[in-house]
Amino acid sequence: MISEAAAVEPVDELADQVSRTTGLSADVARRVVADVLAYFTETTEEYVRRRHRELQTYGARNDEIFARLGSELRHWPVRSPELSARQLRRIVYG
């Protein structure tokens, strides 16, 4: 049986690895790992809404935005279902 003191959480283990391999301090490595994990726990709906707002800020039109979102989601590290432009519009506008 492993004692509680010897148990290492996967996040702590990853932060230790990042610290060892990059030279970052342990505190900075933990923040980096926390940021990356938060980024990849974003739901498809949250991602679509956030990216839509970002792309609108740069003057993109909805037709361009929804085509780009569809392409981005196909390459998103956390697999999302294939969504049509209509489904993407519904996520953004309800």
Short mmCIF file of N, CA and C in Angstrom, two decimals:
data_model
loop_
_atom_site.label_atom_id
_atom_site.label_comp_id
_atom_site.label_asym_id
_atom_site.label_seq_id
_atom_site.Cartn_x
_atom_site.Cartn_y
_atom_site.Cartn_z
N MET A 1 0.84 -1.20 0.00
CA MET A 1 0.00 0.00 0.00
C MET A 1 0.88 1.25 0.00
N ILE A 2 0.50 2.22 -0.81
CA ILE A 2 1.26 3.47 -0.90
C ILE A 2 0.75 4.43 0.16
N SER A 3 1.66 5.02 0.89
CA SER A 3 1.25 5.98 1.92
C SER A 3 0.76 7.25 1.25
N GLU A 4 -0.03 8.02 1.98
CA GLU A 4 -0.56 9.27 1.42
C GLU A 4 0.57 10.22 1.05
N ALA A 5 1.64 10.23 1.84
CA ALA A 5 2.75 11.13 1.57
C ALA A 5 3.45 10.76 0.26
N ALA A 6 3.43 9.46 -0.09
CA ALA A 6 4.11 9.01 -1.30
C ALA A 6 3.25 9.15 -2.55
N ALA A 7 1.95 9.32 -2.37
CA ALA A 7 1.05 9.43 -3.52
C ALA A 7 1.29 10.76 -4.23
N VAL A 8 1.41 10.71 -5.56
CA VAL A 8 1.63 11.92 -6.35
C VAL A 8 0.47 12.05 -7.32
N GLU A 9 -0.15 13.22 -7.33
CA GLU A 9 -1.23 13.50 -8.26
C GLU A 9 -0.65 13.64 -9.66
N PRO A 10 -1.37 13.20 -10.70
CA PRO A 10 -0.87 13.32 -12.07
C PRO A 10 -0.52 14.76 -12.45
N VAL A 11 -1.30 15.73 -11.96
CA VAL A 11 -1.02 17.13 -12.28
C VAL A 11 0.32 17.54 -11.67
N ASP A 12 0.58 17.11 -10.43
CA ASP A 12 1.85 17.43 -9.79
C ASP A 12 3.01 16.77 -10.52
N GLU A 13 2.79 15.54 -10.95
CA GLU A 13 3.83 14.82 -11.69
C GLU A 13 4.14 15.53 -13.01
N LEU A 14 3.10 15.98 -13.70
CA LEU A 14 3.29 16.71 -14.95
C LEU A 14 4.01 18.03 -14.69
N ALA A 15 3.62 18.74 -13.64
CA ALA A 15 4.28 20.01 -13.31
C ALA A 15 5.75 19.78 -12.98
N ASP A 16 6.05 18.70 -12.27
CA ASP A 16 7.46 18.36 -11.98
C ASP A 16 8.22 18.11 -13.28
N GLN A 17 7.62 17.37 -14.19
CA GLN A 17 8.26 17.09 -15.48
C GLN A 17 8.51 18.37 -16.26
N VAL A 18 7.51 19.24 -16.32
CA VAL A 18 7.66 20.51 -17.02
C VAL A 18 8.78 21.33 -16.39
N SER A 19 8.83 21.36 -15.08
CA SER A 19 9.87 22.10 -14.37
C SER A 19 11.26 21.53 -14.68
N ARG A 20 11.38 20.22 -14.64
CA ARG A 20 12.68 19.57 -14.91
C ARG A 20 13.15 19.79 -16.35
N THR A 21 12.23 19.71 -17.29
CA THR A 21 12.63 19.75 -18.70
C THR A 21 12.73 21.15 -19.28
N THR A 22 12.18 22.14 -18.60
CA THR A 22 12.21 23.50 -19.14
C THR A 22 13.04 24.46 -18.31
N GLY A 23 13.35 24.08 -17.09
CA GLY A 23 14.07 24.99 -16.22
C GLY A 23 13.17 26.00 -15.52
N LEU A 24 11.85 25.87 -15.72
CA LEU A 24 10.92 26.75 -15.01
C LEU A 24 10.91 26.40 -13.54
N SER A 25 10.60 27.38 -12.71
CA SER A 25 10.46 27.08 -11.28
C SER A 25 9.23 26.20 -11.09
N ALA A 26 9.17 25.51 -9.97
CA ALA A 26 8.04 24.62 -9.69
C ALA A 26 6.72 25.40 -9.69
N ASP A 27 6.73 26.60 -9.12
CA ASP A 27 5.50 27.41 -9.08
C ASP A 27 5.03 27.81 -10.48
N VAL A 28 5.95 28.23 -11.31
CA VAL A 28 5.60 28.64 -12.67
C VAL A 28 5.13 27.41 -13.46
N ALA A 29 5.82 26.29 -13.30
CA ALA A 29 5.42 25.06 -14.00
C ALA A 29 4.00 24.65 -13.61
N ARG A 30 3.65 24.76 -12.34
CA ARG A 30 2.29 24.43 -11.89
C ARG A 30 1.26 25.35 -12.54
N ARG A 31 1.59 26.64 -12.64
CA ARG A 31 0.66 27.59 -13.28
C ARG A 31 0.50 27.28 -14.76
N VAL A 32 1.60 26.93 -15.43
CA VAL A 32 1.54 26.59 -16.85
C VAL A 32 0.66 25.36 -17.05
N VAL A 33 0.88 24.33 -16.24
CA VAL A 33 0.08 23.11 -16.36
C VAL A 33 -1.39 23.42 -16.07
N ALA A 34 -1.67 24.21 -15.06
CA ALA A 34 -3.06 24.57 -14.74
C ALA A 34 -3.70 25.33 -15.92
N ASP A 35 -2.96 26.25 -16.55
CA ASP A 35 -3.48 26.99 -17.69
C ASP A 35 -3.77 26.08 -18.87
N VAL A 36 -2.86 25.16 -19.15
CA VAL A 36 -3.05 24.23 -20.28
C VAL A 36 -4.26 23.34 -20.02
N LEU A 37 -4.37 22.81 -18.81
CA LEU A 37 -5.51 21.95 -18.49
C LEU A 37 -6.83 22.72 -18.59
N ALA A 38 -6.84 23.96 -18.12
CA ALA A 38 -8.06 24.78 -18.23
C ALA A 38 -8.41 25.01 -19.69
N TYR A 39 -7.42 25.23 -20.51
CA TYR A 39 -7.63 25.46 -21.94
C TYR A 39 -8.29 24.25 -22.59
N PHE A 40 -7.84 23.06 -22.24
CA PHE A 40 -8.35 21.86 -22.88
C PHE A 40 -9.59 21.28 -22.20
N THR A 41 -10.06 21.89 -21.14
CA THR A 41 -11.32 21.46 -20.53
C THR A 41 -12.48 22.32 -21.01
N GLU A 42 -12.17 23.29 -21.86
CA GLU A 42 -13.21 24.13 -22.45
C GLU A 42 -14.12 23.24 -23.30
N THR A 43 -15.43 23.38 -23.12
CA THR A 43 -16.36 22.59 -23.91
C THR A 43 -16.39 23.09 -25.35
N THR A 44 -16.92 22.28 -26.24
CA THR A 44 -17.06 22.69 -27.64
C THR A 44 -17.87 23.97 -27.73
N GLU A 45 -18.95 24.04 -26.98
CA GLU A 45 -19.81 25.23 -27.03
C GLU A 45 -19.05 26.47 -26.55
N GLU A 46 -18.30 26.34 -25.46
CA GLU A 46 -17.52 27.48 -24.95
C GLU A 46 -16.47 27.91 -25.97
N TYR A 47 -15.82 26.94 -26.58
CA TYR A 47 -14.81 27.23 -27.59
C TYR A 47 -15.43 27.98 -28.78
N VAL A 48 -16.56 27.48 -29.28
CA VAL A 48 -17.22 28.10 -30.44
C VAL A 48 -17.62 29.53 -30.11
N ARG A 49 -18.21 29.75 -28.96
CA ARG A 49 -18.63 31.11 -28.59
C ARG A 49 -17.43 32.05 -28.45
N ARG A 50 -16.38 31.56 -27.78
CA ARG A 50 -15.19 32.39 -27.57
C ARG A 50 -14.52 32.73 -28.91
N ARG A 51 -14.32 31.75 -29.75
CA ARG A 51 -13.65 31.98 -31.04
C ARG A 51 -14.50 32.88 -31.94
N HIS A 52 -15.82 32.71 -31.90
CA HIS A 52 -16.71 33.56 -32.70
C HIS A 52 -16.51 35.02 -32.31
N ARG A 53 -16.51 35.27 -30.99
CA ARG A 53 -16.29 36.65 -30.52
C ARG A 53 -14.92 37.17 -30.97
N GLU A 54 -13.88 36.34 -30.81
CA GLU A 54 -12.53 36.76 -31.20
C GLU A 54 -12.46 37.09 -32.69
N LEU A 55 -13.01 36.23 -33.52
CA LEU A 55 -12.93 36.44 -34.96
C LEU A 55 -13.77 37.64 -35.40
N GLN A 56 -14.90 37.87 -34.74
CA GLN A 56 -15.70 39.06 -35.05
C GLN A 56 -14.92 40.33 -34.73
N THR A 57 -14.15 40.28 -33.66
CA THR A 57 -13.35 41.43 -33.25
C THR A 57 -12.40 41.86 -34.36
N TYR A 58 -11.93 40.90 -35.14
CA TYR A 58 -11.01 41.19 -36.23
C TYR A 58 -11.73 41.45 -37.55
N GLY A 59 -13.05 41.58 -37.50
CA GLY A 59 -13.81 41.97 -38.68
C GLY A 59 -14.25 40.83 -39.59
N ALA A 60 -14.08 39.60 -39.16
CA ALA A 60 -14.51 38.47 -39.99
C ALA A 60 -16.03 38.41 -40.05
N ARG A 61 -16.54 37.98 -41.20
CA ARG A 61 -17.99 37.81 -41.37
C ARG A 61 -18.39 36.42 -40.92
N ASN A 62 -19.66 36.26 -40.59
CA ASN A 62 -20.15 34.98 -40.07
C ASN A 62 -19.87 33.80 -41.00
N ASP A 63 -20.05 33.98 -42.32
CA ASP A 63 -19.78 32.88 -43.25
C ASP A 63 -18.34 32.40 -43.11
N GLU A 64 -17.41 33.35 -43.03
CA GLU A 64 -15.99 33.02 -42.86
C GLU A 64 -15.74 32.38 -41.50
N ILE A 65 -16.37 32.95 -40.48
CA ILE A 65 -16.17 32.47 -39.12
C ILE A 65 -16.62 31.02 -38.98
N PHE A 66 -17.82 30.71 -39.46
CA PHE A 66 -18.35 29.36 -39.27
C PHE A 66 -17.55 28.34 -40.08
N ALA A 67 -17.06 28.72 -41.26
CA ALA A 67 -16.21 27.82 -42.03
C ALA A 67 -14.90 27.56 -41.28
N ARG A 68 -14.33 28.62 -40.74
CA ARG A 68 -13.07 28.48 -40.00
C ARG A 68 -13.26 27.65 -38.73
N LEU A 69 -14.36 27.90 -38.00
CA LEU A 69 -14.62 27.12 -36.78
C LEU A 69 -14.76 25.64 -37.09
N GLY A 70 -15.46 25.32 -38.17
CA GLY A 70 -15.61 23.92 -38.56
C GLY A 70 -14.26 23.27 -38.80
N SER A 71 -13.37 23.99 -39.47
CA SER A 71 -12.03 23.49 -39.74
C SER A 71 -11.22 23.37 -38.45
N GLU A 72 -11.27 24.37 -37.61
CA GLU A 72 -10.53 24.34 -36.35
C GLU A 72 -10.96 23.18 -35.48
N LEU A 73 -12.27 22.93 -35.42
CA LEU A 73 -12.76 21.86 -34.55
C LEU A 73 -12.30 20.48 -35.04
N ARG A 74 -12.11 20.32 -36.34
CA ARG A 74 -11.61 19.04 -36.85
C ARG A 74 -10.20 18.76 -36.37
N HIS A 75 -9.44 19.81 -36.04
CA HIS A 75 -8.06 19.65 -35.60
C HIS A 75 -7.88 19.92 -34.12
N TRP A 76 -8.96 20.14 -33.42
CA TRP A 76 -8.93 20.42 -31.98
C TRP A 76 -8.45 19.17 -31.25
N PRO A 77 -7.50 19.29 -30.32
CA PRO A 77 -6.95 18.11 -29.65
C PRO A 77 -7.99 17.28 -28.89
N VAL A 78 -9.00 17.95 -28.37
CA VAL A 78 -10.08 17.22 -27.70
C VAL A 78 -11.18 17.07 -28.74
N ARG A 79 -11.38 15.86 -29.17
CA ARG A 79 -12.27 15.57 -30.30
C ARG A 79 -13.67 16.10 -30.08
N SER A 80 -14.17 16.78 -31.07
CA SER A 80 -15.51 17.33 -31.08
C SER A 80 -16.28 16.64 -32.21
N PRO A 81 -17.58 16.54 -32.08
CA PRO A 81 -18.34 15.99 -33.20
C PRO A 81 -18.26 16.94 -34.39
N GLU A 82 -18.42 16.42 -35.58
CA GLU A 82 -18.45 17.25 -36.79
C GLU A 82 -19.71 18.11 -36.72
N LEU A 83 -19.55 19.43 -36.78
CA LEU A 83 -20.68 20.35 -36.67
C LEU A 83 -20.84 21.13 -37.96
N SER A 84 -22.08 21.25 -38.40
CA SER A 84 -22.37 22.03 -39.61
C SER A 84 -22.39 23.52 -39.24
N ALA A 85 -22.37 24.36 -40.26
CA ALA A 85 -22.46 25.81 -40.03
C ALA A 85 -23.74 26.14 -39.27
N ARG A 86 -24.81 25.45 -39.59
CA ARG A 86 -26.08 25.69 -38.91
C ARG A 86 -25.98 25.35 -37.41
N GLN A 87 -25.35 24.24 -37.10
CA GLN A 87 -25.18 23.85 -35.69
C GLN A 87 -24.28 24.86 -34.96
N LEU A 88 -23.25 25.34 -35.64
CA LEU A 88 -22.38 26.34 -35.03
C LEU A 88 -23.15 27.64 -34.77
N ARG A 89 -24.00 28.04 -35.72
CA ARG A 89 -24.82 29.25 -35.52
C ARG A 89 -25.72 29.08 -34.30
N ARG A 90 -26.30 27.91 -34.16
CA ARG A 90 -27.19 27.66 -33.00
C ARG A 90 -26.43 27.76 -31.69
N ILE A 91 -25.18 27.29 -31.67
CA ILE A 91 -24.39 27.40 -30.45
C ILE A 91 -24.16 28.87 -30.11
N VAL A 92 -23.85 29.67 -31.12
CA VAL A 92 -23.54 31.08 -30.88
C VAL A 92 -24.79 31.88 -30.59
N TYR A 93 -25.86 31.69 -31.36
CA TYR A 93 -27.02 32.54 -31.26
C TYR A 93 -28.23 31.91 -30.57
N GLY A 94 -28.11 30.64 -30.24
CA GLY A 94 -29.20 29.97 -29.53
C GLY A 94 -30.24 29.35 -30.40
#
